């Protein structure tokens, strides 16, 4: 049984996911490499947990039941001399995993996947709170994960827990786990900052970041620039769609902005993009105008495509985490949430990836 993930051996890929604390006795080194490698025992437990989540497991008891029911199948690819680990073993595994170390290992695995697929392409950054996973007495502060979604690959490239709910800091740390060369990074206005622009350009990527009131001075200059540069109709990109009783029209344009980046300390800022949306729902008309900072000029058509692809992170990742894996129903006792969220994200990637096939769930 050879499961493939965009050309990378599924089992082989798990050697990149060994992320227990370096003091763990199961951490050994290969005689041919100084790179720490994890014991087969650890990888087997992690593999069973990952496969169970892919088939609908929601907690450690579900993972154990999946292993019991599918033991014969698992023995075709795993050496299970002592049978299926108990649910306590799975729980201990996730408790001992260091979230940041596991995230780095997962990102390393996904770098190989992205490389095999020809590069990351567009990377959409977005945060998601696990609404039910909060510490006792801190219902107002649920745990949060920030993900880097490969919008064209339709796969999670990396994810990190946001310590103390600081999504912007986690997003910048997350970028350091990804190969940004040749990639376009997109994010909402929360992540529109000079520090984010600097990190992306320094790592060889380009950016399209939503621009709103949190950058008041830059926004004011961008609005003046767009108002003073009328664009010929031939240079506009316009699309119209009718769906679910709603008419939506989008018009985009791109204007070069020399000197604007230097004035506001935004590394690489080369142009401002504008997308005007007009929606007609039940006869009521709604209009919205959004501005974007671009690190390289692009056509209006390309801007429309990039902006629309960014929001695939909602349907391609967040919707699956909520609806299929029920991440928001994790209870306050789920202290393993950041680690299991990574496994869920990887499972969602396989379910929605470009080579995914819809197959019946193995565990009912």
Tab-separated table of C-alpha atoms in Angstrom:
chain	number	residue	atom	x	y	z
A	1	UNK	CA	0.000	0.000	0.000
A	2	UNK	CA	1.894	3.042	-1.232
A	3	UNK	CA	0.097	6.269	-0.341
A	4	UNK	CA	1.533	9.255	-2.224
A	5	UNK	CA	1.339	12.937	-1.308
A	6	UNK	CA	2.216	14.974	-4.382
A	7	UNK	CA	5.044	12.658	-5.280
A	8	UNK	CA	6.513	12.245	-1.772
A	9	UNK	CA	6.299	8.841	-0.092
A	10	UNK	CA	3.688	9.093	2.663
A	11	UNK	CA	5.617	6.935	5.105
A	12	UNK	CA	8.974	8.414	4.137
A	13	UNK	CA	7.584	11.890	4.749
A	14	UNK	CA	6.939	11.082	8.389
A	15	UNK	CA	10.680	11.089	9.062
A	16	UNK	CA	10.418	14.879	8.790
A	17	UNK	CA	7.760	14.975	11.493
A	18	UNK	CA	9.806	13.743	14.456
A	19	UNK	CA	9.530	16.633	16.873
A	20	UNK	CA	9.769	15.337	20.426
A	21	UNK	CA	11.857	17.221	22.926
A	22	UNK	CA	15.563	16.692	22.205
A	23	UNK	CA	15.961	15.152	25.681
A	24	UNK	CA	13.638	12.289	24.798
A	25	UNK	CA	15.512	8.958	24.974
A	26	UNK	CA	13.995	7.868	21.663
A	27	UNK	CA	15.896	10.625	19.819
A	28	UNK	CA	18.830	8.973	18.039
A	29	UNK	CA	21.285	9.991	15.351
A	30	UNK	CA	21.950	8.189	12.118
A	31	UNK	CA	25.482	6.900	11.610
A	32	UNK	CA	25.430	8.594	8.182
A	33	UNK	CA	24.125	11.987	9.329
A	34	UNK	CA	24.289	14.382	12.234
A	35	UNK	CA	20.597	15.147	11.764
A	36	UNK	CA	18.522	13.856	14.702
A	37	UNK	CA	16.148	11.088	13.646
A	38	UNK	CA	13.206	9.805	15.628
A	39	UNK	CA	12.715	6.220	16.564
A	40	UNK	CA	10.486	3.974	14.477
A	41	UNK	CA	8.249	3.599	17.547
A	42	UNK	CA	7.517	7.321	17.653
A	43	UNK	CA	6.903	7.464	13.893
A	44	UNK	CA	4.519	4.502	14.038
A	45	UNK	CA	2.414	6.124	16.761
A	46	UNK	CA	2.345	9.416	14.866
A	47	UNK	CA	1.450	7.657	11.619
A	48	UNK	CA	-1.526	5.859	13.207
A	49	UNK	CA	-2.748	9.136	14.739
A	50	UNK	CA	-2.446	10.945	11.416
A	51	UNK	CA	-4.255	8.183	9.514
A	52	UNK	CA	-7.029	8.114	12.113
A	53	UNK	CA	-7.566	11.881	11.864
A	54	UNK	CA	-7.656	11.585	8.100
A	55	UNK	CA	-10.508	9.120	8.596
A	56	UNK	CA	-12.467	11.253	11.044
A	57	UNK	CA	-10.958	10.680	14.505
A	58	UNK	CA	-11.595	13.603	16.883
A	59	UNK	CA	-9.675	12.570	20.018
A	60	UNK	CA	-7.213	10.020	21.358
A	61	UNK	CA	-9.939	7.479	22.138
A	62	UNK	CA	-11.110	7.683	18.512
A	63	UNK	CA	-7.515	7.165	17.342
A	64	UNK	CA	-7.181	4.051	19.515
A	65	UNK	CA	-10.518	2.638	18.247
A	66	UNK	CA	-9.439	3.291	14.661
A	67	UNK	CA	-6.195	1.395	15.307
A	68	UNK	CA	-8.079	-1.551	16.821
A	69	UNK	CA	-10.516	-1.776	13.912
A	70	UNK	CA	-7.853	-1.314	11.209
A	71	UNK	CA	-4.980	-3.226	12.794
A	72	UNK	CA	-4.772	-5.759	9.969
A	73	UNK	CA	-4.530	-2.990	7.375
A	74	UNK	CA	-1.956	-1.045	9.406
A	75	UNK	CA	0.232	-4.142	9.735
A	76	UNK	CA	0.692	-4.076	5.966
A	77	UNK	CA	2.807	-0.918	6.304
A	78	UNK	CA	3.869	-0.852	9.970
A	79	UNK	CA	5.721	-3.243	12.256
A	80	UNK	CA	3.413	-3.554	15.263
A	81	UNK	CA	5.220	-6.022	17.496
A	82	UNK	CA	3.245	-4.889	20.540
A	83	UNK	CA	-0.055	-4.192	18.821
A	84	UNK	CA	-1.905	-0.886	18.755
A	85	UNK	CA	-0.810	1.653	21.404
A	86	UNK	CA	-3.375	2.582	24.056
A	87	UNK	CA	-5.279	5.872	23.989
A	88	UNK	CA	-3.089	6.997	26.917
A	89	UNK	CA	-0.009	6.533	24.732
A	90	UNK	CA	-1.485	8.743	22.019
A	91	UNK	CA	-2.417	11.333	24.629
A	92	UNK	CA	1.113	11.279	26.084
A	93	UNK	CA	2.585	11.670	22.597
A	94	UNK	CA	0.667	14.853	21.879
A	95	UNK	CA	1.328	16.243	25.351
A	96	UNK	CA	5.079	15.789	24.946
A	97	UNK	CA	5.297	17.251	21.468
A	98	UNK	CA	6.795	20.747	21.545
A	99	UNK	CA	4.406	22.840	19.396
A	100	UNK	CA	7.072	25.006	17.769
A	101	UNK	CA	9.408	22.063	17.132
A	102	UNK	CA	6.559	20.032	15.661
A	103	UNK	CA	5.581	23.003	13.474
A	104	UNK	CA	9.158	23.273	12.183
A	105	UNK	CA	9.271	19.566	11.399
A	106	UNK	CA	5.905	19.736	9.656
A	107	UNK	CA	7.059	22.750	7.612
A	108	UNK	CA	10.183	20.812	6.600
A	109	UNK	CA	8.007	17.963	5.376
A	110	UNK	CA	5.810	20.374	3.401
A	111	UNK	CA	8.820	22.116	1.848
A	112	UNK	CA	9.630	18.829	0.144
A	113	UNK	CA	6.007	18.468	-0.965
A	114	UNK	CA	5.929	22.020	-2.380
A	115	UNK	CA	9.281	21.537	-4.102
A	116	UNK	CA	8.062	18.335	-5.747
A	117	UNK	CA	4.991	20.228	-6.973
A	118	UNK	CA	7.067	23.000	-8.564
A	119	UNK	CA	7.046	25.587	-5.776
A	120	UNK	CA	4.647	27.087	-3.270
A	121	UNK	CA	3.111	29.635	-5.668
A	122	UNK	CA	0.713	31.825	-3.710
A	123	UNK	CA	0.824	31.604	0.095
A	124	UNK	CA	-2.199	32.880	2.033
A	125	UNK	CA	-1.609	33.758	5.692
A	126	UNK	CA	-4.534	33.642	8.087
A	127	UNK	CA	-5.257	32.920	11.734
A	128	UNK	CA	-8.018	30.791	13.229
A	129	UNK	CA	-9.105	30.474	16.840
A	130	UNK	CA	-10.064	27.079	18.284
A	131	UNK	CA	-13.064	28.435	20.132
A	132	UNK	CA	-13.593	25.531	22.492
A	133	UNK	CA	-9.917	25.020	23.364
A	134	UNK	CA	-9.227	27.477	26.154
A	135	UNK	CA	-7.613	27.214	29.554
A	136	UNK	CA	-9.870	27.095	32.583
A	137	UNK	CA	-11.242	30.536	33.365
A	138	UNK	CA	-10.008	32.003	30.050
A	139	UNK	CA	-13.018	31.523	27.788
A	140	UNK	CA	-12.274	34.958	26.327
A	141	UNK	CA	-8.866	33.776	25.035
A	142	UNK	CA	-9.194	30.548	23.013
A	143	UNK	CA	-6.074	29.055	21.515
A	144	UNK	CA	-5.185	30.333	18.053
A	145	UNK	CA	-3.269	28.845	15.136
A	146	UNK	CA	-1.791	30.805	12.241
A	147	UNK	CA	-1.544	28.890	8.970
A	148	UNK	CA	0.266	29.382	5.680
A	149	UNK	CA	-2.044	27.964	3.008
A	150	UNK	CA	-0.706	27.090	-0.447
A	151	UNK	CA	-3.588	28.591	-2.417
A	152	UNK	CA	-2.595	26.897	-5.678
A	153	UNK	CA	-1.347	23.669	-4.114
A	154	UNK	CA	-4.402	23.667	-1.799
A	155	UNK	CA	-2.239	22.411	1.055
A	156	UNK	CA	-1.152	23.726	4.453
A	157	UNK	CA	2.539	24.590	4.107
A	158	UNK	CA	3.129	25.419	7.774
A	159	UNK	CA	1.269	26.388	10.940
A	160	UNK	CA	2.202	27.801	14.337
A	161	UNK	CA	0.316	28.429	17.574
A	162	UNK	CA	-0.026	32.128	18.315
A	163	UNK	CA	1.437	32.581	21.778
A	164	UNK	CA	-0.796	34.837	23.923
A	165	UNK	CA	-3.008	35.321	20.875
A	166	UNK	CA	-0.385	37.435	19.068
A	167	UNK	CA	-1.319	36.536	15.488
A	168	UNK	CA	0.952	39.072	13.784
A	169	UNK	CA	4.088	37.881	15.591
A	170	UNK	CA	3.233	34.243	14.888
A	171	UNK	CA	2.705	35.013	11.184
A	172	UNK	CA	6.198	36.508	10.843
A	173	UNK	CA	7.749	33.550	12.686
A	174	UNK	CA	5.760	31.240	10.431
A	175	UNK	CA	7.254	32.760	7.271
A	176	UNK	CA	10.720	31.792	8.487
A	177	UNK	CA	9.725	28.121	8.144
A	178	UNK	CA	8.794	28.421	4.464
A	179	UNK	CA	10.801	28.807	1.270
A	180	UNK	CA	9.459	32.116	-0.076
A	181	UNK	CA	11.625	32.317	-3.180
A	182	UNK	CA	9.349	33.085	-6.119
A	183	UNK	CA	6.201	32.946	-3.951
A	184	UNK	CA	3.508	35.602	-3.559
A	185	UNK	CA	2.430	36.090	0.062
A	186	UNK	CA	-1.089	37.425	0.658
A	187	UNK	CA	-2.660	38.497	3.937
A	188	UNK	CA	-5.428	40.663	5.338
A	189	UNK	CA	-4.887	44.141	6.764
A	190	UNK	CA	-3.893	42.841	10.207
A	191	UNK	CA	-0.582	41.710	8.696
A	192	UNK	CA	0.041	44.846	6.629
A	193	UNK	CA	3.153	46.177	8.367
A	194	UNK	CA	6.682	47.285	7.544
A	195	UNK	CA	8.050	44.301	9.473
A	196	UNK	CA	5.996	41.860	7.400
A	197	UNK	CA	7.046	43.525	4.137
A	198	UNK	CA	10.701	43.405	5.202
A	199	UNK	CA	10.536	39.703	6.124
A	200	UNK	CA	8.881	38.693	2.846
A	201	UNK	CA	11.212	40.636	0.548
A	202	UNK	CA	14.300	39.608	2.527
A	203	UNK	CA	13.350	35.969	2.002
A	204	UNK	CA	12.956	36.375	-1.765
A	205	UNK	CA	9.151	36.573	-1.946
A	206	UNK	CA	6.709	39.220	-3.093
A	207	UNK	CA	3.548	40.389	-1.357
A	208	UNK	CA	-0.025	41.552	-1.850
A	209	UNK	CA	-1.274	42.890	1.498
A	210	UNK	CA	-4.677	44.435	2.209
A	211	UNK	CA	-4.384	48.071	3.262
A	212	UNK	CA	-6.769	49.559	5.827
A	213	UNK	CA	-6.930	51.994	8.726
A	214	UNK	CA	-4.226	50.335	10.832
A	215	UNK	CA	-1.748	52.018	8.428
A	216	UNK	CA	-3.413	55.451	8.414
A	217	UNK	CA	-0.634	57.503	6.826
A	218	UNK	CA	0.089	54.960	4.104
A	219	UNK	CA	-3.627	54.526	3.462
A	220	UNK	CA	-4.131	58.293	3.084
A	221	UNK	CA	-1.263	58.542	0.591
A	222	UNK	CA	-2.540	55.512	-1.326
A	223	UNK	CA	-6.039	56.993	-1.564
A	224	UNK	CA	-4.639	60.281	-2.865
A	225	UNK	CA	-2.536	58.404	-5.405
A	226	UNK	CA	-5.491	56.415	-6.735
A	227	UNK	CA	-7.763	59.483	-6.824
A	228	UNK	CA	-5.189	61.424	-8.837
A	229	UNK	CA	-4.561	58.654	-11.368
A	230	UNK	CA	-7.717	57.952	-13.398
A	231	UNK	CA	-7.350	54.653	-15.217
A	232	UNK	CA	-8.543	54.110	-18.805
A	233	UNK	CA	-11.240	51.471	-19.182
A	234	UNK	CA	-8.896	49.367	-21.270
A	235	UNK	CA	-6.555	49.034	-18.263
A	236	UNK	CA	-9.320	47.837	-15.916
A	237	UNK	CA	-10.075	44.187	-15.238
A	238	UNK	CA	-13.781	43.523	-14.704
A	239	UNK	CA	-15.604	40.330	-13.805
A	240	UNK	CA	-19.291	39.676	-13.160
A	241	UNK	CA	-20.850	36.643	-11.515
A	242	UNK	CA	-24.378	35.604	-10.694
A	243	UNK	CA	-24.642	32.964	-7.970
A	244	UNK	CA	-27.175	32.074	-5.275
A	245	UNK	CA	-29.381	34.977	-6.268
A	246	UNK	CA	-26.519	37.450	-5.935
A	247	UNK	CA	-24.918	39.574	-8.657
A	248	UNK	CA	-21.322	40.515	-7.934
A	249	UNK	CA	-19.167	42.789	-10.069
A	250	UNK	CA	-15.455	43.319	-9.444
A	251	UNK	CA	-13.288	45.963	-11.067
A	252	UNK	CA	-9.533	46.093	-10.451
A	253	UNK	CA	-6.666	48.377	-11.398
A	254	UNK	CA	-2.991	48.732	-10.479
A	255	UNK	CA	-1.057	52.003	-10.216
A	256	UNK	CA	2.702	52.266	-9.750
A	257	UNK	CA	3.762	54.027	-6.554
A	258	UNK	CA	7.409	55.139	-6.811
A	259	UNK	CA	8.790	56.507	-3.550
A	260	UNK	CA	5.793	55.474	-1.431
A	261	UNK	CA	7.566	52.498	0.084
A	262	UNK	CA	10.646	54.515	0.993
A	263	UNK	CA	8.496	57.232	2.581
A	264	UNK	CA	6.652	54.786	4.845
A	265	UNK	CA	9.422	52.226	5.379
A	266	UNK	CA	7.718	49.436	3.400
A	267	UNK	CA	10.459	47.370	1.789
A	268	UNK	CA	9.824	46.679	-1.887
A	269	UNK	CA	6.516	48.539	-2.175
A	270	UNK	CA	6.141	49.198	-5.894
A	271	UNK	CA	2.434	49.661	-6.619
A	272	UNK	CA	-1.028	50.093	-5.159
A	273	UNK	CA	-3.871	47.828	-6.252
A	274	UNK	CA	-7.555	48.643	-6.023
A	275	UNK	CA	-10.525	46.291	-6.192
A	276	UNK	CA	-14.045	47.707	-6.261
A	277	UNK	CA	-16.824	45.254	-5.494
A	278	UNK	CA	-20.496	45.858	-6.227
A	279	UNK	CA	-23.044	43.348	-4.928
A	280	UNK	CA	-26.772	43.282	-5.656
A	281	UNK	CA	-28.695	41.031	-3.255
A	282	UNK	CA	-32.503	40.988	-3.303
A	283	UNK	CA	-32.462	44.309	-5.128
A	284	UNK	CA	-30.192	45.965	-2.542
A	285	UNK	CA	-26.895	47.371	-3.806
A	286	UNK	CA	-23.696	47.195	-1.738
A	287	UNK	CA	-20.381	48.763	-2.723
A	288	UNK	CA	-16.906	48.263	-1.294
A	289	UNK	CA	-13.467	49.529	-2.296
A	290	UNK	CA	-10.335	47.717	-1.078
A	291	UNK	CA	-6.724	48.803	-1.509
A	292	UNK	CA	-3.638	46.570	-1.554
A	293	UNK	CA	0.095	47.217	-1.324
A	294	UNK	CA	2.082	45.304	-3.940
A	295	UNK	CA	5.799	44.603	-3.955
A	296	UNK	CA	5.797	44.238	-7.725
A	297	UNK	CA	3.533	45.667	-10.410
A	298	UNK	CA	1.101	43.190	-11.947
A	299	UNK	CA	-1.776	43.330	-14.362
A	300	UNK	CA	-5.266	44.126	-13.103
A	301	UNK	CA	-6.365	40.615	-14.095
A	302	UNK	CA	-3.566	39.084	-12.046
A	303	UNK	CA	-4.525	41.216	-9.054
A	304	UNK	CA	-8.122	39.994	-9.225
A	305	UNK	CA	-6.948	36.380	-9.397
A	306	UNK	CA	-4.525	36.758	-6.462
A	307	UNK	CA	-7.109	38.469	-4.250
A	308	UNK	CA	-9.745	35.840	-4.963
A	309	UNK	CA	-7.346	32.932	-4.408
A	310	UNK	CA	-6.383	34.322	-1.012
A	311	UNK	CA	-9.809	33.580	0.433
A	312	UNK	CA	-9.543	29.925	-0.525
A	313	UNK	CA	-7.923	29.559	2.898
A	314	UNK	CA	-11.427	29.903	4.375
A	315	UNK	CA	-13.068	27.162	2.300
A	316	UNK	CA	-10.012	25.021	1.637
A	317	UNK	CA	-8.696	24.916	5.211
A	318	UNK	CA	-10.802	26.604	7.901
A	319	UNK	CA	-14.113	25.178	6.722
A	320	UNK	CA	-12.685	21.647	6.719
A	321	UNK	CA	-11.140	22.105	10.159
A	322	UNK	CA	-14.489	23.289	11.546
A	323	UNK	CA	-16.951	21.061	9.691
A	324	UNK	CA	-15.024	17.861	8.973
A	325	UNK	CA	-12.603	17.777	11.915
A	326	UNK	CA	-14.828	19.791	14.311
A	327	UNK	CA	-11.878	21.728	15.632
A	328	UNK	CA	-14.052	24.377	17.275
A	329	UNK	CA	-15.719	21.732	19.455
A	330	UNK	CA	-12.452	20.907	21.220
A	331	UNK	CA	-13.089	21.228	24.944
A	332	UNK	CA	-11.167	23.320	27.494
A	333	UNK	CA	-9.254	20.197	28.543
A	334	UNK	CA	-7.721	19.841	25.082
A	335	UNK	CA	-4.246	21.113	25.942
A	336	UNK	CA	-2.895	19.195	22.936
A	337	UNK	CA	-4.923	21.416	20.580
A	338	UNK	CA	-2.002	23.139	18.775
A	339	UNK	CA	-0.373	19.803	17.932
A	340	UNK	CA	-3.548	17.994	16.888
A	341	UNK	CA	-4.527	21.056	14.858
A	342	UNK	CA	-1.364	20.570	12.812
A	343	UNK	CA	-2.345	16.954	12.120
A	344	UNK	CA	-5.851	18.068	11.196
A	345	UNK	CA	-4.423	20.690	8.873
A	346	UNK	CA	-2.220	18.126	7.187
A	347	UNK	CA	-5.220	15.810	6.818
A	348	UNK	CA	-7.277	18.648	5.327
A	349	UNK	CA	-4.447	19.231	2.861
A	350	UNK	CA	-4.639	15.661	1.619
A	351	UNK	CA	-8.430	15.786	1.418
A	352	UNK	CA	-8.406	18.981	-0.656
A	353	UNK	CA	-5.062	18.705	-2.451
A	354	UNK	CA	-4.744	18.649	-6.234
A	355	UNK	CA	-4.386	14.861	-6.359
A	356	UNK	CA	-7.089	14.146	-3.767
A	357	UNK	CA	-9.704	11.523	-4.541
A	358	UNK	CA	-12.959	11.381	-2.645
A	359	UNK	CA	-13.010	8.011	-0.917
A	360	UNK	CA	-15.332	6.685	1.781
A	361	UNK	CA	-14.233	7.213	5.361
A	362	UNK	CA	-12.473	4.137	6.745
A	363	UNK	CA	-13.708	4.609	10.308
A	364	UNK	CA	-17.424	4.916	10.861
